[in-house]
Each structure stands twice: as structure tokens, then as C-alpha cells.
Amino acid sequence: MLDASGIDEKTMTAPKSTETVSSGKTSDHSRRPMFDEDIGFQRRQWRVERFGWAAMVLVIIAALAGVLGGGGIVELATASDSTSLTEVRYARFARYSSSTTLEVNVTASASGRPMRLSISDQYLGAMNVRAITPSPISTSIASRQHVFVFDRAASAAATIRFELVPQSIGRHEGWIAVDGAAPVFFSHFVYP
Amino acid sequence: MDSVWRAAAIYIGLMIIMRLSGKRSLAQITTFDFVLLLIIGEATQQALLGEDFSITNALIVIITLVTLDIGLSLLKRRSKKVDKWLDDVPLVIVEDGVALQDRMDKARVDVDDVLSAARHLQGIERLDQIRYAVLERSGGISIIPKENAS
């Protein structure tokens, strides 16, 4: 036991001394075949590593800007019809199974009461409607569209907010029309 | 955007808490330290991901955490001061077989911890066989035995 610990100490200090000698630059070819060292491969790997870091920083910048969804200046988009009485504010980029908000602004003179808001059923097929604020007084299904009816005081401006959860990945296109006016088209890209 | 800020906030918050808790707190000395680590992980998870369970969110959070870590490691190499503040400094707690009690009290380590590490690492059984015991930055205790350890 005593001898063993003595040997152990010597072997522990041995590589330390060579380490201090070889400090500084490392040569291009492997000098320690017993360790299966491959300095060429190691250098290539370091280079890839640096590229990877740069890529990760770019991802973070993209995420902060909103390109990857989850909020940010690039993400918000506005679409309106030709008369610009109806305006839809939506997220260009959304994420799968994470809620996104769609806001419909209707200008005061756009419609009478009650207000009928139609959304393409194809779009709603890809989205789970979690909440609508304010709540519609009734909903109905017409050909290729869902109609939400909202009660409102005559000619009041209105903002209706839909909280939607994407149910599939990829591009989703939709349209919204208020009181039979020209539809407003918009689309999201949903990340996995 | 949210994902990045959330991850950064958790990283910085956890770092401050861990540094305040001292070297020894989560060095997995006892079983409970390990349990505590698991609980912290569980508690953090909600705040990190929020209600967003998408792969994109998970990857952004991970990339933010890893990049912060790499960034700080580069910063630590540049500045010794930053390194000390972020990663602590080692502390000698036993010198020539004598326990430096005031240091051990401050670091919340006792002789039993030192002896446990000594048994574990060097097969040493008494304090006077130890030349140096150092409380490392990681919270572990490393032991340098006396030359004529017997």
C-alpha cells in the first residue's frame, strides 16, 4: 500500500513537467501516438467550432428580431383590404402549438350592426381557436368560411382579438372579411 | 424574442443565486444536494419554456444558454477579475496537518468533510497526514498528502 502510493505520486508529477515544457504552441503533427492524438483533426474541429459559435450568435440575433417567431419587430405584420376599412394585425412567424394573436381592427364606418366577420375555414382547420375577445354572439358555418357575429353599437370602431394555436407546421394562408366586404389576405409561417 | 430574454434572465439569475450560495452548496456532497439540484431544474423548466413547447423555442433557449456560457468563458480568459467573480477562487483549508478553522467556518466546511475527501481521494485517515487541503472553485476538496505519509 505504501509503495503503491509512492509510485502514484511520481507518476502524477511526471506528465506535469512535460506539460510545462510543451506549453505555448503545439506542433502540427501528433507527438503522442500513445494517446491517439490527432492534432490535424483537432484543428479542423476547432475551426468548425468557431463557425458554430458564429452561427449560434446569428440564431440569437434572428430570434431577438422575431424571425423565428415568439415576438419581435420582424414578426408583426399588418394587412388591409383595398378600402382599408378592415385591418388585420398578425404574426408572420408562429410556432407549432404555441399561441399567436390575430387582431382585426374595423374602422367605425365599416359596417352596421351586428358585425359579421368571416374567416376561411381552411385557415381555421389549421388553427385551434383558444379565445376570441370579445366573444361573438353567434357563430355559423357558410360555404368555405366560418362566420362570427358580434354585437356592437352602430358605427363604433372595433377590435377583435383571436388567440390561435397552430396545429400544423408550415405556411398557412387565410382571409378575413367583414360584412361581405373584400377579404383581407394574410399568411403565417409556423415553425416546428 | 421572448425565448432569448427568458433564457438570459434564468442564466443570470441562477448564476447569482449559485454564487451567493457558496462553493459548497451544490457540490453534491449529500443526497439532498442532488435532490435540490433536480428540484431547481424542475422549477426552472417552466420559466424557461413558458407555454411554448415548440422545438424552435427549445432550441433557441438552449442556444442562448450555451452561447452565454461560451461568451462568459471567453470573457473569463481575458479578465482575471471577471473569472474570480464568476467562478470563485480556491481556498486552502488545511496546511501541514493543521485545520485553518476560521477559513473553514466561513466556507462552511468542517474537518469531517476534509477527512472524507482525504479518505476518498488518497486513502488518508488522519489530518496530520495532509500537507494541503484545498477547497476548489467547484466546491470539491482536493488533498495533497505529506511526502512521508504513513
PDB file of N, CA, C and O in Angstrom, chain B residues 87-135:
ATOM      1  N   ASP B  87     -16.383  32.629 -11.066  1.00  0.00           N
ATOM      2  CA  ASP B  87     -16.042  31.237 -10.776  1.00  0.00           C
ATOM      3  C   ASP B  87     -15.357  31.011  -9.442  1.00  0.00           C
ATOM      4  O   ASP B  87     -14.890  29.919  -9.171  1.00  0.00           O
ATOM      5  N   ASP B  88     -15.280  32.079  -8.616  1.00  0.00           N
ATOM      6  CA  ASP B  88     -14.713  31.883  -7.286  1.00  0.00           C
ATOM      7  C   ASP B  88     -13.200  31.645  -7.332  1.00  0.00           C
ATOM      8  O   ASP B  88     -12.609  31.583  -8.412  1.00  0.00           O
ATOM      9  N   VAL B  89     -12.609  31.511  -6.171  1.00  0.00           N
ATOM     10  CA  VAL B  89     -11.164  31.233  -6.080  1.00  0.00           C
ATOM     11  C   VAL B  89     -10.964  30.033  -5.152  1.00  0.00           C
ATOM     12  O   VAL B  89     -11.785  29.795  -4.275  1.00  0.00           O
ATOM     13  N   PRO B  90      -9.884  29.280  -5.360  1.00  0.00           N
ATOM     14  CA  PRO B  90      -9.626  28.161  -4.444  1.00  0.00           C
ATOM     15  C   PRO B  90      -9.191  28.675  -3.072  1.00  0.00           C
ATOM     16  O   PRO B  90      -8.710  29.803  -2.951  1.00  0.00           O
ATOM     17  N   LEU B  91      -9.390  27.832  -2.060  1.00  0.00           N
ATOM     18  CA  LEU B  91      -9.092  28.262  -0.692  1.00  0.00           C
ATOM     19  C   LEU B  91      -8.392  27.130   0.051  1.00  0.00           C
ATOM     20  O   LEU B  91      -8.883  26.003   0.081  1.00  0.00           O
ATOM     21  N   VAL B  92      -7.223  27.459   0.631  1.00  0.00           N
ATOM     22  CA  VAL B  92      -6.507  26.456   1.421  1.00  0.00           C
ATOM     23  C   VAL B  92      -7.186  26.347   2.783  1.00  0.00           C
ATOM     24  O   VAL B  92      -7.382  27.363   3.462  1.00  0.00           O
ATOM     25  N   ILE B  93      -7.572  25.130   3.166  1.00  0.00           N
ATOM     26  CA  ILE B  93      -8.272  24.995   4.458  1.00  0.00           C
ATOM     27  C   ILE B  93      -7.501  24.132   5.456  1.00  0.00           C
ATOM     28  O   ILE B  93      -7.776  24.181   6.640  1.00  0.00           O
ATOM     29  N   VAL B  94      -6.528  23.359   4.938  1.00  0.00           N
ATOM     30  CA  VAL B  94      -5.656  22.627   5.856  1.00  0.00           C
ATOM     31  C   VAL B  94      -4.224  22.822   5.381  1.00  0.00           C
ATOM     32  O   VAL B  94      -3.938  22.676   4.197  1.00  0.00           O
ATOM     33  N   GLU B  95      -3.355  23.202   6.317  1.00  0.00           N
ATOM     34  CA  GLU B  95      -1.965  23.417   5.961  1.00  0.00           C
ATOM     35  C   GLU B  95      -1.095  22.643   6.936  1.00  0.00           C
ATOM     36  O   GLU B  95      -1.221  22.829   8.153  1.00  0.00           O
ATOM     37  N   ASP B  96      -0.256  21.754   6.399  1.00  0.00           N
ATOM     38  CA  ASP B  96       0.637  20.931   7.226  1.00  0.00           C
ATOM     39  C   ASP B  96      -0.096  20.248   8.372  1.00  0.00           C
ATOM     40  O   ASP B  96       0.354  20.286   9.528  1.00  0.00           O
ATOM     41  N   GLY B  97      -1.215  19.673   8.049  1.00  0.00           N
ATOM     42  CA  GLY B  97      -1.953  18.910   9.049  1.00  0.00           C
ATOM     43  C   GLY B  97      -2.750  19.746  10.028  1.00  0.00           C
ATOM     44  O   GLY B  97      -3.380  19.227  10.935  1.00  0.00           O
ATOM     45  N   VAL B  98      -2.720  21.060   9.861  1.00  0.00           N
ATOM     46  CA  VAL B  98      -3.453  21.937  10.777  1.00  0.00           C
ATOM     47  C   VAL B  98      -4.656  22.535  10.046  1.00  0.00           C
ATOM     48  O   VAL B  98      -4.507  23.133   8.984  1.00  0.00           O
ATOM     49  N   ALA B  99      -5.817  22.346  10.633  1.00  0.00           N
ATOM     50  CA  ALA B  99      -7.034  22.896  10.024  1.00  0.00           C
ATOM     51  C   ALA B  99      -7.094  24.401  10.270  1.00  0.00           C
ATOM     52  O   ALA B  99      -6.883  24.860  11.393  1.00  0.00           O
ATOM     53  N   LEU B 100      -7.336  25.160   9.224  1.00  0.00           N
ATOM     54  CA  LEU B 100      -7.461  26.619   9.366  1.00  0.00           C
ATOM     55  C   LEU B 100      -8.924  26.927   9.651  1.00  0.00           C
ATOM     56  O   LEU B 100      -9.732  27.096   8.748  1.00  0.00           O
ATOM     57  N   GLN B 101      -9.217  26.948  10.943  1.00  0.00           N
ATOM     58  CA  GLN B 101     -10.613  26.913  11.386  1.00  0.00           C
ATOM     59  C   GLN B 101     -11.441  28.108  10.920  1.00  0.00           C
ATOM     60  O   GLN B 101     -12.587  27.948  10.508  1.00  0.00           O
ATOM     61  N   ASP B 102     -10.835  29.305  10.974  1.00  0.00           N
ATOM     62  CA  ASP B 102     -11.625  30.489  10.594  1.00  0.00           C
ATOM     63  C   ASP B 102     -12.059  30.405   9.135  1.00  0.00           C
ATOM     64  O   ASP B 102     -13.183  30.748   8.788  1.00  0.00           O
ATOM     65  N   ARG B 103     -11.155  29.923   8.285  1.00  0.00           N
ATOM     66  CA  ARG B 103     -11.492  29.774   6.863  1.00  0.00           C
ATOM     67  C   ARG B 103     -12.567  28.722   6.668  1.00  0.00           C
ATOM     68  O   ARG B 103     -13.487  28.883   5.865  1.00  0.00           O
ATOM     69  N   MET B 104     -12.416  27.621   7.410  1.00  0.00           N
ATOM     70  CA  MET B 104     -13.383  26.535   7.264  1.00  0.00           C
ATOM     71  C   MET B 104     -14.767  26.965   7.734  1.00  0.00           C
ATOM     72  O   MET B 104     -15.775  26.614   7.130  1.00  0.00           O
ATOM     73  N   ASP B 105     -14.787  27.785   8.792  1.00  0.00           N
ATOM     74  CA  ASP B 105     -16.077  28.276   9.290  1.00  0.00           C
ATOM     75  C   ASP B 105     -16.755  29.144   8.238  1.00  0.00           C
ATOM     76  O   ASP B 105     -17.942  29.002   7.963  1.00  0.00           O
ATOM     77  N   LYS B 106     -15.963  30.041   7.673  1.00  0.00           N
ATOM     78  CA  LYS B 106     -16.516  30.945   6.663  1.00  0.00           C
ATOM     79  C   LYS B 106     -17.028  30.181   5.438  1.00  0.00           C
ATOM     80  O   LYS B 106     -18.060  30.517   4.865  1.00  0.00           O
ATOM     81  N   ALA B 107     -16.278  29.143   5.070  1.00  0.00           N
ATOM     82  CA  ALA B 107     -16.653  28.383   3.870  1.00  0.00           C
ATOM     83  C   ALA B 107     -17.654  27.275   4.188  1.00  0.00           C
ATOM     84  O   ALA B 107     -18.073  26.546   3.302  1.00  0.00           O
ATOM     85  N   ARG B 108     -18.022  27.166   5.448  1.00  0.00           N
ATOM     86  CA  ARG B 108     -18.969  26.158   5.910  1.00  0.00           C
ATOM     87  C   ARG B 108     -18.521  24.732   5.573  1.00  0.00           C
ATOM     88  O   ARG B 108     -19.257  23.925   5.030  1.00  0.00           O
ATOM     89  N   VAL B 109     -17.251  24.481   5.862  1.00  0.00           N
ATOM     90  CA  VAL B 109     -16.696  23.139   5.689  1.00  0.00           C
ATOM     91  C   VAL B 109     -16.169  22.720   7.043  1.00  0.00           C
ATOM     92  O   VAL B 109     -15.674  23.560   7.795  1.00  0.00           O
ATOM     93  N   ASP B 110     -16.291  21.461   7.396  1.00  0.00           N
ATOM     94  CA  ASP B 110     -15.666  21.042   8.650  1.00  0.00           C
ATOM     95  C   ASP B 110     -14.639  19.947   8.413  1.00  0.00           C
ATOM     96  O   ASP B 110     -14.471  19.462   7.297  1.00  0.00           O
ATOM     97  N   VAL B 111     -13.957  19.606   9.502  1.00  0.00           N
ATOM     98  CA  VAL B 111     -12.857  18.651   9.413  1.00  0.00           C
ATOM     99  C   VAL B 111     -13.352  17.319   8.839  1.00  0.00           C
ATOM    100  O   VAL B 111     -12.640  16.651   8.090  1.00  0.00           O
ATOM    101  N   ASP B 112     -14.591  16.965   9.171  1.00  0.00           N
ATOM    102  CA  ASP B 112     -15.142  15.708   8.659  1.00  0.00           C
ATOM    103  C   ASP B 112     -15.182  15.696   7.134  1.00  0.00           C
ATOM    104  O   ASP B 112     -14.899  14.682   6.499  1.00  0.00           O
ATOM    105  N   ASP B 113     -15.538  16.841   6.568  1.00  0.00           N
ATOM    106  CA  ASP B 113     -15.576  16.929   5.100  1.00  0.00           C
ATOM    107  C   ASP B 113     -14.183  16.714   4.517  1.00  0.00           C
ATOM    108  O   ASP B 113     -14.006  16.023   3.519  1.00  0.00           O
ATOM    109  N   VAL B 114     -13.207  17.335   5.168  1.00  0.00           N
ATOM    110  CA  VAL B 114     -11.829  17.210   4.692  1.00  0.00           C
ATOM    111  C   VAL B 114     -11.379  15.762   4.794  1.00  0.00           C
ATOM    112  O   VAL B 114     -10.804  15.198   3.856  1.00  0.00           O
ATOM    113  N   LEU B 115     -11.672  15.138   5.921  1.00  0.00           N
ATOM    114  CA  LEU B 115     -11.249  13.745   6.116  1.00  0.00           C
ATOM    115  C   LEU B 115     -11.965  12.823   5.137  1.00  0.00           C
ATOM    116  O   LEU B 115     -11.379  11.857   4.637  1.00  0.00           O
ATOM    117  N   SER B 116     -13.223  13.128   4.874  1.00  0.00           N
ATOM    118  CA  SER B 116     -13.971  12.324   3.908  1.00  0.00           C
ATOM    119  C   SER B 116     -13.310  12.384   2.537  1.00  0.00           C
ATOM    120  O   SER B 116     -13.099  11.367   1.875  1.00  0.00           O
ATOM    121  N   ALA B 117     -12.937  13.610   2.131  1.00  0.00           N
ATOM    122  CA  ALA B 117     -12.263  13.765   0.844  1.00  0.00           C
ATOM    123  C   ALA B 117     -10.904  13.072   0.874  1.00  0.00           C
ATOM    124  O   ALA B 117     -10.488  12.455  -0.110  1.00  0.00           O
ATOM    125  N   ALA B 118     -10.212  13.168   1.997  1.00  0.00           N
ATOM    126  CA  ALA B 118      -8.891  12.563   2.122  1.00  0.00           C
ATOM    127  C   ALA B 118      -8.970  11.040   1.997  1.00  0.00           C
ATOM    128  O   ALA B 118      -8.167  10.412   1.311  1.00  0.00           O
ATOM    129  N   ARG B 119      -9.973  10.459   2.634  1.00  0.00           N
ATOM    130  CA  ARG B 119     -10.173   9.002   2.534  1.00  0.00           C
ATOM    131  C   ARG B 119     -10.490   8.624   1.095  1.00  0.00           C
ATOM    132  O   ARG B 119      -9.944   7.673   0.539  1.00  0.00           O
ATOM    133  N   HIS B 120     -11.349   9.408   0.533  1.00  0.00           N
ATOM    134  CA  HIS B 120     -11.861   9.124  -0.799  1.00  0.00           C
ATOM    135  C   HIS B 120     -10.769   9.198  -1.857  1.00  0.00           C
ATOM    136  O   HIS B 120     -10.656   8.329  -2.719  1.00  0.00           O
ATOM    137  N   LEU B 121      -9.960  10.247  -1.776  1.00  0.00           N
ATOM    138  CA  LEU B 121      -9.008  10.517  -2.857  1.00  0.00           C
ATOM    139  C   LEU B 121      -7.640   9.888  -2.631  1.00  0.00           C
ATOM    140  O   LEU B 121      -6.979   9.484  -3.565  1.00  0.00           O
ATOM    141  N   GLN B 122      -7.212   9.848  -1.357  1.00  0.00           N
ATOM    142  CA  GLN B 122      -5.830   9.451  -1.109  1.00  0.00           C
ATOM    143  C   GLN B 122      -5.703   8.281  -0.142  1.00  0.00           C
ATOM    144  O   GLN B 122      -4.593   7.829   0.125  1.00  0.00           O
ATOM    145  N   GLY B 123      -6.788   7.833   0.398  1.00  0.00           N
ATOM    146  CA  GLY B 123      -6.716   6.758   1.383  1.00  0.00           C
ATOM    147  C   GLY B 123      -6.070   7.203   2.682  1.00  0.00           C
ATOM    148  O   GLY B 123      -5.473   6.413   3.404  1.00  0.00           O
ATOM    149  N   ILE B 124      -6.175   8.494   2.963  1.00  0.00           N
ATOM    150  CA  ILE B 124      -5.579   9.061   4.172  1.00  0.00           C
ATOM    151  C   ILE B 124      -6.584   8.962   5.316  1.00  0.00           C
ATOM    152  O   ILE B 124      -7.792   9.125   5.102  1.00  0.00           O
ATOM    153  N   GLU B 125      -6.089   8.708   6.522  1.00  0.00           N
ATOM    154  CA  GLU B 125      -7.033   8.550   7.623  1.00  0.00           C
ATOM    155  C   GLU B 125      -6.940   9.627   8.699  1.00  0.00           C
ATOM    156  O   GLU B 125      -7.877   9.818   9.461  1.00  0.00           O
ATOM    157  N   ARG B 126      -5.817  10.342   8.753  1.00  0.00           N
ATOM    158  CA  ARG B 126      -5.700  11.374   9.792  1.00  0.00           C
ATOM    159  C   ARG B 126      -5.331  12.718   9.179  1.00  0.00           C
ATOM    160  O   ARG B 126      -4.721  12.795   8.109  1.00  0.00           O
ATOM    161  N   LEU B 127      -5.706  13.768   9.920  1.00  0.00           N
ATOM    162  CA  LEU B 127      -5.484  15.134   9.426  1.00  0.00           C
ATOM    163  C   LEU B 127      -3.991  15.434   9.275  1.00  0.00           C
ATOM    164  O   LEU B 127      -3.568  16.129   8.357  1.00  0.00           O
ATOM    165  N   ASP B 128      -3.171  14.862  10.193  1.00  0.00           N
ATOM    166  CA  ASP B 128      -1.751  15.226  10.166  1.00  0.00           C
ATOM    167  C   ASP B 128      -0.993  14.598   8.990  1.00  0.00           C
ATOM    168  O   ASP B 128       0.177  14.858   8.802  1.00  0.00           O
ATOM    169  N   GLN B 129      -1.696  13.744   8.226  1.00  0.00           N
ATOM    170  CA  GLN B 129      -1.059  13.193   7.035  1.00  0.00           C
ATOM    171  C   GLN B 129      -1.229  14.116   5.821  1.00  0.00           C
ATOM    172  O   GLN B 129      -0.708  13.852   4.754  1.00  0.00           O
ATOM    173  N   ILE B 130      -2.013  15.165   6.040  1.00  0.00           N
ATOM    174  CA  ILE B 130      -2.337  16.063   4.925  1.00  0.00           C
ATOM    175  C   ILE B 130      -1.387  17.257   4.911  1.00  0.00           C
ATOM    176  O   ILE B 130      -1.175  17.891   5.953  1.00  0.00           O
ATOM    177  N   ARG B 131      -0.817  17.521   3.751  1.00  0.00           N
ATOM    178  CA  ARG B 131       0.019  18.715   3.632  1.00  0.00           C
ATOM    179  C   ARG B 131      -0.878  19.917   3.339  1.00  0.00           C
ATOM    180  O   ARG B 131      -0.839  20.909   4.034  1.00  0.00           O
ATOM    181  N   TYR B 132      -1.661  19.758   2.285  1.00  0.00           N
ATOM    182  CA  TYR B 132      -2.627  20.815   1.966  1.00  0.00           C
ATOM    183  C   TYR B 132      -3.983  20.195   1.660  1.00  0.00           C
ATOM    184  O   TYR B 132      -4.044  19.177   0.967  1.00  0.00           O
ATOM    185  N   ALA B 133      -5.019  20.828   2.155  1.00  0.00           N
ATOM    186  CA  ALA B 133      -6.359  20.525   1.668  1.00  0.00           C
ATOM    187  C   ALA B 133      -6.885  21.827   1.078  1.00  0.00           C
ATOM    188  O   ALA B 133      -6.788  22.882   1.702  1.00  0.00           O
ATOM    189  N   VAL B 134      -7.359  21.741  -0.153  1.00  0.00           N
ATOM    190  CA  VAL B 134      -7.797  22.950  -0.847  1.00  0.00           C
ATOM    191  C   VAL B 134      -9.271  22.810  -1.207  1.00  0.00           C
ATOM    192  O   VAL B 134      -9.684  21.805  -1.785  1.00  0.00           O
ATOM    193  N   LEU B 135     -10.045  23.813  -0.834  1.00  0.00           N
ATOM    194  CA  LEU B 135     -11.434  23.874  -1.273  1.00  0.00           C
ATOM    195  C   LEU B 135     -11.433  24.515  -2.647  1.00  0.00           C
ATOM    196  O   LEU B 135     -11.139  25.697  -2.794  1.00  0.00           O
TER     197      LEU B 135
END
